[in-house]
Amino acid sequence: MKHIIITGGAGFIGSHVVRLFVNKYPDYHIINVDKLTYAGNLANLKDIANAPNYTFVKGDICDLDFLLSLFATYPVDGVIHLAAESHVDRSIKDPFTFAQTNVMGTLALLQAAKNSWEKRADGYANKLFYHISTDEVYGALRFDDTLFTETTKYDPHSPYSASKASSDHFVRAFHDTYGMPVLVTNCSNNYGPYQFPEKLIPLFINNIRHGKSLPVYGKGENVRDWLFVEDHARAMDLIFHQGKVAETYNIGGFNEWTNIDLIKVLIKTVDRLLGNAVGTSDHLITHVTDRSGHDLRYAIDATKLKNELGWEPSLQFEEGIEKTVKWYLDHQDWMDNITSGAYEKYYQEMYKK
Ligand code: NAD
Ligand code: TYD
């Protein structure tokens, strides 16, 4: 049996990856390591919580002693590292937490893996440290620029992207310095079920449902490249198993939208699914002060991944948005638990035992 640590598995993307691996690979033991910050929610994983090949361990990736004892408990073969502080607006208010978790946490995880793997009889053979990063490390494109490729120079602007860029460098440094087998992927904006409702799509779906205003930063002209989260998880599965060690792969949807156009699609879809007349919620759009240092455009060229490993997004955006809006409307209890903060108390009680 292979023992795979997935960090941040109680978060948005991590929960999809944990579910995919637990269900698809019964001969893997999936160890989900998550601190359960405000963004971690075990309700995201209710359906697989009792699977025989799944273990949840509450812990902080910044705590090296905890990580060393975890690696001493399980003969870990691979790490898929998603745990991070992930919201740009929070990073603007509190950059230190981002440096701590994203940089120091990644470094601690690398150090624990190194310490453990170098002591194993077969050393680094058949091991992999797979680091999940973002397209935001490449900086901002102008409207007429070509897409981000794997060789685009890093140029992060926000404390979030600066911390992710730094963690990417540490991962590559552990390969170059110690020979650790690593992989890095840089993905565009994800959307889909279980995303914390501080991010644009779930926040706006919930606000439209409740007739609350939709705070569009600036003119809403910024462009993001959106990928359905299950397509990202599928790409990660493929890369984890077939990616070339020390390589970087960009993952993206070839699906660019200005925020304002995307918001209009969301309004139409929510109104239609709620049985509201066309245009009912248009008045909710409210232009507010722009985000500081707001990157104009992100767009990923995922050609390398397509050519080398045959991956392509499986869903058309309209299909993905329809699925996503339906999911949030059908899971109001999930949303209410988060917005009321009740889930935090419930799960903290549960894991005290
Ligand atoms: P998220 O905020 O939904 O989840 C992050 C998870 O990490 C949470 O469960 C949280 O409890 C956990 N965590 C935070 N600090 C921790 C710590 N110190 N120790 C252990 N666990 C901790 O984030 P997400 O949107 O699912 O993103 C996951 C990863 O993917 C991140 O590394 C992010 O940078 C990257 N990424 C996200 C996107 C996106 O669109 N969401 C796009 C590209 C890359
Ligand atoms: P977000 O979901 O925070 O992702 P990121 O900043 O990582 O791209 O935001 C997506 C886009 O939506 C981004 O251009 C900022 C914008 N935005 C708003 O206009 N209003 C909002 O309330 C939020 C959360 C985001």
XYZ file of C-alpha atoms and ligand atoms in Angstrom:
422
model
C 0.000 0.000 0.000
C 1.185 3.523 -0.828
C 0.875 6.185 1.862
C 0.108 9.605 0.409
C -0.139 12.797 2.449
C -2.491 15.397 1.025
C -2.221 18.735 2.849
C -5.142 21.149 2.907
C -7.555 18.344 2.070
C -10.402 19.952 4.012
C -10.295 23.037 1.804
C -11.917 23.650 -1.552
C -9.574 22.033 -4.080
C -8.019 19.650 -1.560
C -11.385 18.064 -0.763
C -11.918 17.203 -4.435
C -8.429 15.710 -4.669
C -8.865 13.655 -1.482
C -12.242 12.354 -2.709
C -10.815 11.426 -6.123
C -7.802 9.588 -4.680
C -9.726 7.795 -1.901
C -12.341 6.521 -4.359
C -10.060 5.791 -7.302
C -7.145 4.175 -5.465
C -8.331 1.714 -2.783
C -4.725 0.509 -2.440
C -3.514 3.976 -1.421
C -3.740 5.186 2.148
C -4.700 8.861 1.912
C -3.650 10.942 4.911
C -5.354 14.311 4.907
C -3.362 16.805 6.983
C -5.249 19.994 7.666
C -5.167 22.629 10.399
C -8.852 23.398 9.860
C -8.420 27.139 9.581
C -11.512 29.172 8.744
C -11.208 27.696 5.210
C -10.990 24.046 6.243
C -14.284 22.239 6.586
C -14.633 18.491 7.133
C -18.219 18.697 5.920
C -16.591 18.864 2.459
C -15.565 15.217 2.929
C -18.542 13.674 4.722
C -19.067 11.094 1.965
C -15.593 9.549 2.349
C -14.902 10.263 6.050
C -15.247 6.583 6.978
C -13.479 5.060 3.983
C -10.992 2.361 5.092
C -8.126 3.929 3.117
C -8.600 7.426 4.539
C -7.178 9.095 7.655
C -7.726 12.657 8.770
C -4.996 14.241 10.905
C -5.549 17.697 12.322
C -2.231 19.521 12.271
C -0.298 22.599 11.239
C 2.219 22.355 8.394
C 4.272 25.045 10.161
C 4.858 22.662 13.088
C 8.010 20.738 12.154
C 7.844 18.432 15.201
C 4.305 17.438 14.290
C 5.389 16.750 10.706
C 8.423 14.715 11.760
C 6.267 12.517 13.968
C 3.725 12.128 11.162
C 6.433 10.974 8.750
C 7.727 8.655 11.489
C 4.241 7.154 11.915
C 3.589 6.445 8.247
C 6.070 5.333 5.574
C 5.046 8.182 3.303
C 5.594 7.683 -0.435
C 4.201 10.930 -1.733
C 3.048 14.378 -0.689
C 0.467 16.428 -2.538
C 0.734 19.857 -0.983
C -2.270 22.160 -1.174
C -2.453 23.644 2.344
C -2.166 27.397 2.085
C -3.720 30.708 2.858
C -5.428 31.311 -0.459
C -7.381 34.565 -0.533
C -5.736 37.665 -2.045
C -7.879 40.148 -0.077
C -6.867 38.540 3.222
C -3.207 38.645 2.158
C -3.480 42.392 1.659
C -4.720 42.797 5.236
C -2.429 40.212 6.857
C 0.679 39.370 4.776
C 2.527 37.776 7.707
C 0.099 34.870 7.994
C 0.624 34.211 4.288
C 4.411 34.199 4.626
C 4.132 31.954 7.669
C 1.796 29.325 6.196
C 2.716 29.419 2.531
C 6.478 29.887 2.825
C 7.475 28.547 6.237
C 4.821 25.797 6.161
C 6.014 24.581 2.768
C 9.610 24.687 3.969
C 8.744 22.659 7.078
C 6.955 20.078 4.939
C 9.923 19.831 2.575
C 12.280 19.457 5.534
C 10.155 16.709 7.116
C 9.955 14.814 3.806
C 13.729 15.176 3.294
C 14.492 14.022 6.812
C 12.269 10.967 6.460
C 13.105 9.999 2.874
C 16.879 10.314 3.297
C 16.670 7.756 6.122
C 14.709 5.208 4.085
C 16.631 2.254 2.606
C 15.568 3.235 -0.910
C 16.073 6.971 -0.253
C 14.267 9.175 -2.743
C 13.390 6.279 -5.080
C 9.652 6.115 -5.839
C 8.930 9.232 -3.754
C 7.360 12.479 -4.916
C 6.726 15.902 -3.428
C 4.027 17.500 -5.568
C 3.464 21.197 -4.878
C 0.272 22.924 -5.980
C 0.745 26.515 -7.048
C -1.063 29.248 -8.885
C -0.856 31.236 -12.111
C -0.745 34.385 -9.965
C 3.026 33.942 -9.460
C 3.509 35.023 -13.091
C 2.053 38.477 -12.385
C -0.449 40.281 -14.570
C -0.961 40.162 -18.335
C -2.088 43.068 -20.459
C -5.070 42.443 -22.741
C -2.792 41.972 -25.775
C -0.143 39.794 -24.078
C 0.253 36.121 -24.901
C -0.678 33.553 -22.244
C 1.471 32.443 -19.282
C 3.661 29.470 -20.175
C 5.906 27.385 -17.914
C 8.835 29.626 -18.840
C 7.147 32.961 -18.090
C 9.235 34.851 -15.527
C 7.844 35.066 -12.007
C 6.521 38.546 -11.221
C 4.121 38.300 -8.266
C 2.327 41.436 -7.068
C 0.142 40.519 -4.097
C 1.373 39.187 -0.752
C -0.515 35.972 -1.635
C 1.228 35.480 -4.973
C 4.594 36.551 -3.506
C 4.253 33.888 -0.808
C 3.262 31.221 -3.350
C 6.170 32.218 -5.619
C 8.554 31.908 -2.696
C 7.223 28.460 -1.807
C 7.627 27.339 -5.446
C 11.286 28.410 -5.316
C 11.877 26.430 -2.124
C 10.349 23.305 -3.685
C 12.625 23.577 -6.730
C 15.608 24.341 -4.463
C 15.034 21.049 -2.618
C 15.277 19.243 -5.929
C 18.356 21.090 -7.096
C 20.156 20.979 -3.746
C 19.166 17.656 -2.203
C 17.860 15.693 -5.180
C 14.324 15.480 -3.835
C 11.885 14.381 -6.568
C 9.480 17.300 -6.893
C 6.835 18.571 -9.264
C 5.130 21.961 -9.394
C 1.898 22.878 -11.139
C 0.541 26.370 -11.614
C -3.198 26.517 -12.136
C -5.674 29.228 -13.046
C -8.787 30.211 -11.026
C -10.871 27.216 -9.948
C -14.635 27.139 -9.440
C -17.107 24.488 -8.345
C -18.708 22.957 -5.228
C -17.252 23.477 -1.721
C -15.458 26.762 -2.414
C -15.357 29.057 0.583
C -17.826 31.910 0.013
C -15.276 34.704 0.202
C -14.218 33.933 -3.376
C -16.059 35.588 -6.245
C -18.282 32.789 -7.574
C -19.748 31.246 -4.372
C -19.988 34.678 -2.703
C -21.955 36.112 -5.598
C -24.233 33.067 -6.000
C -25.135 33.323 -2.321
C -25.618 37.077 -2.474
C -27.860 36.853 -5.547
C -29.954 34.234 -3.791
C -30.389 36.517 -0.789
C -30.855 39.745 -2.752
C -27.610 41.193 -1.381
C -25.374 43.564 -3.331
C -22.586 42.209 -5.530
C -19.386 44.171 -4.850
C -17.602 44.406 -8.199
C -14.059 45.687 -7.726
C -13.411 48.699 -9.981
C -14.954 48.470 -13.444
C -15.106 44.678 -13.439
C -12.790 44.593 -16.462
C -10.211 42.244 -14.886
C -9.868 38.917 -16.619
C -9.542 35.485 -15.030
C -9.198 32.058 -16.690
C -11.687 29.717 -14.999
C -11.326 25.948 -14.599
C -13.847 23.533 -13.068
C -12.289 22.149 -9.893
C -12.826 18.475 -10.827
C -10.826 19.065 -14.006
C -7.994 20.427 -11.864
C -8.171 17.361 -9.587
C -8.075 15.107 -12.659
C -5.013 16.940 -13.980
C -3.317 16.532 -10.602
C -4.010 12.795 -10.616
C -2.462 12.495 -14.070
C 0.568 14.632 -13.215
C 1.153 12.912 -9.880
C 1.308 9.556 -11.682
C 2.791 10.446 -15.049
C 4.424 13.870 -14.728
C 8.185 14.149 -15.194
C 10.092 14.825 -11.981
C 11.403 18.398 -11.610
C 9.041 19.659 -14.313
C 6.466 22.411 -14.082
C 3.062 22.074 -15.722
C 0.593 24.894 -16.236
C -3.063 23.945 -15.809
C -5.831 26.178 -17.141
C -9.228 26.278 -18.740
C -8.497 28.237 -21.950
C -11.524 30.076 -20.621
C -11.052 33.802 -20.067
C -13.832 36.001 -18.730
C -13.956 39.590 -17.592
C -15.402 39.708 -14.091
C -18.400 41.729 -15.199
C -19.334 39.305 -17.987
C -18.949 36.369 -15.629
C -21.129 38.100 -13.023
C -23.836 38.647 -15.642
C -23.799 34.915 -16.451
C -24.067 34.125 -12.731
C -27.027 36.481 -12.283
C -28.853 35.000 -15.291
C -28.220 31.431 -14.154
C -29.241 31.970 -10.524
C -32.367 33.916 -11.511
C -33.393 31.239 -14.021
C -32.839 28.378 -11.572
C -34.772 30.223 -8.850
C -37.638 30.884 -11.265
C -37.117 34.663 -11.172
C -37.905 36.815 -14.202
C -34.932 37.742 -16.412
C -33.194 40.820 -15.009
C -34.541 40.436 -11.451
C -31.115 40.638 -9.815
C -29.304 42.949 -12.250
C -29.686 45.874 -9.850
C -27.516 44.069 -7.260
C -24.326 44.888 -9.211
C -22.474 47.508 -7.177
C -19.117 48.883 -8.285
C -16.843 49.351 -5.273
C -13.276 50.572 -4.721
C -10.817 48.428 -6.614
C -8.561 45.891 -4.865
C -5.066 47.358 -4.259
C -2.638 46.148 -6.905
C -5.480 44.269 -8.655
C -3.875 42.119 -11.382
C -5.526 42.942 -14.710
C -5.457 39.566 -16.389
C -4.416 35.957 -15.772
C -4.506 33.391 -18.558
C -2.767 30.049 -18.737
C -1.339 28.240 -21.727
C -1.848 24.570 -20.844
C -0.467 23.256 -24.153
C 2.447 21.414 -22.537
C 0.069 19.404 -20.356
C -2.092 18.601 -23.365
C 0.821 17.597 -25.593
C 2.782 15.598 -23.006
C 0.032 13.996 -20.912
C -3.104 14.394 -23.030
C -5.058 16.445 -20.463
C -7.786 18.858 -21.502
C -10.615 20.495 -19.559
C -13.672 18.243 -19.840
C -16.426 20.767 -19.181
C -17.605 23.724 -21.215
C -17.854 26.783 -18.964
C -21.641 27.126 -19.362
C -22.041 23.515 -18.244
C -19.671 23.998 -15.301
C -21.404 27.169 -14.136
C -24.833 25.526 -14.378
C -23.577 22.590 -12.290
C -21.928 24.908 -9.778
C -24.911 27.231 -9.308
C -27.222 24.216 -8.920
C -24.882 22.718 -6.322
C -24.836 25.871 -4.176
C -28.603 26.325 -4.466
C -29.122 22.669 -3.466
C -26.660 22.893 -0.564
C -27.878 25.945 1.273
C -27.253 24.084 4.550
C -23.522 23.827 3.693
C -23.451 27.552 2.964
C -25.464 28.461 6.083
C -23.155 26.429 8.307
C -20.200 28.388 7.026
C -21.754 31.787 7.047
C -23.091 31.263 10.577
C -19.727 29.882 11.740
C -21.489 26.871 13.291
C -19.376 24.294 11.486
C -16.212 25.502 13.131
C -17.510 24.837 16.625
C -19.033 21.516 15.647
C -15.904 20.072 14.121
C -13.573 21.439 16.775
C -15.700 19.600 19.369
C -15.608 16.460 17.251
C -11.827 16.333 17.008
C -11.144 17.063 20.678
C -11.778 13.401 21.506
P -8.657 26.877 0.580
O -8.357 28.166 1.264
O -10.051 26.535 0.221
O -8.104 25.660 1.483
C -6.864 25.708 2.122
C -6.818 24.559 3.125
O -5.524 24.587 3.760
C -7.851 24.678 4.251
O -8.477 23.431 4.456
C -7.041 25.090 5.450
O -7.584 24.622 6.687
C -5.709 24.427 5.150
N -4.599 25.090 5.844
C -4.321 26.425 5.880
N -3.244 26.651 6.642
C -2.815 25.437 7.087
C -1.741 25.021 7.909
N -0.892 25.910 8.442
N -1.578 23.702 8.141
C -2.441 22.789 7.617
N -3.495 23.136 6.858
C -3.683 24.450 6.591
O -7.703 26.869 -0.684
P -7.958 26.277 -2.154
O -8.647 27.306 -2.957
O -8.528 24.927 -2.065
O -6.453 26.188 -2.684
C -5.672 25.038 -2.424
C -4.291 25.225 -3.036
O -4.409 25.431 -4.434
C -3.535 26.423 -2.477
O -2.176 26.068 -2.344
C -3.711 27.489 -3.542
O -2.630 28.393 -3.544
C -3.762 26.634 -4.796
N -4.535 27.213 -5.924
C -5.825 27.631 -5.735
C -6.541 28.113 -6.818
C -7.980 28.558 -6.668
O -8.561 29.070 -7.629
N -8.633 28.352 -5.543
C -5.942 28.191 -8.095
C -4.616 27.746 -8.235
C -3.926 27.256 -7.148
P -11.152 35.844 -6.325
O -12.237 34.833 -6.371
O -10.830 36.493 -5.023
O -9.850 35.167 -6.970
P -8.416 35.835 -7.379
O -8.295 37.158 -6.739
O -7.463 34.845 -6.798
O -8.411 35.873 -8.864
O -11.510 37.012 -7.328
C -11.742 36.765 -8.711
C -11.885 38.121 -9.379
O -13.076 38.751 -8.895
C -10.742 39.071 -9.062
O -10.454 39.848 -10.226
C -11.304 39.981 -7.974
C -12.795 40.021 -8.296
N -13.697 40.160 -7.136
C -14.661 41.166 -7.120
O -14.796 41.969 -8.062
N -15.485 41.252 -6.036
C -15.397 40.403 -4.966
O -16.164 40.545 -3.983
C -14.405 39.360 -5.009
C -14.267 38.385 -3.873
C -13.586 39.275 -6.126
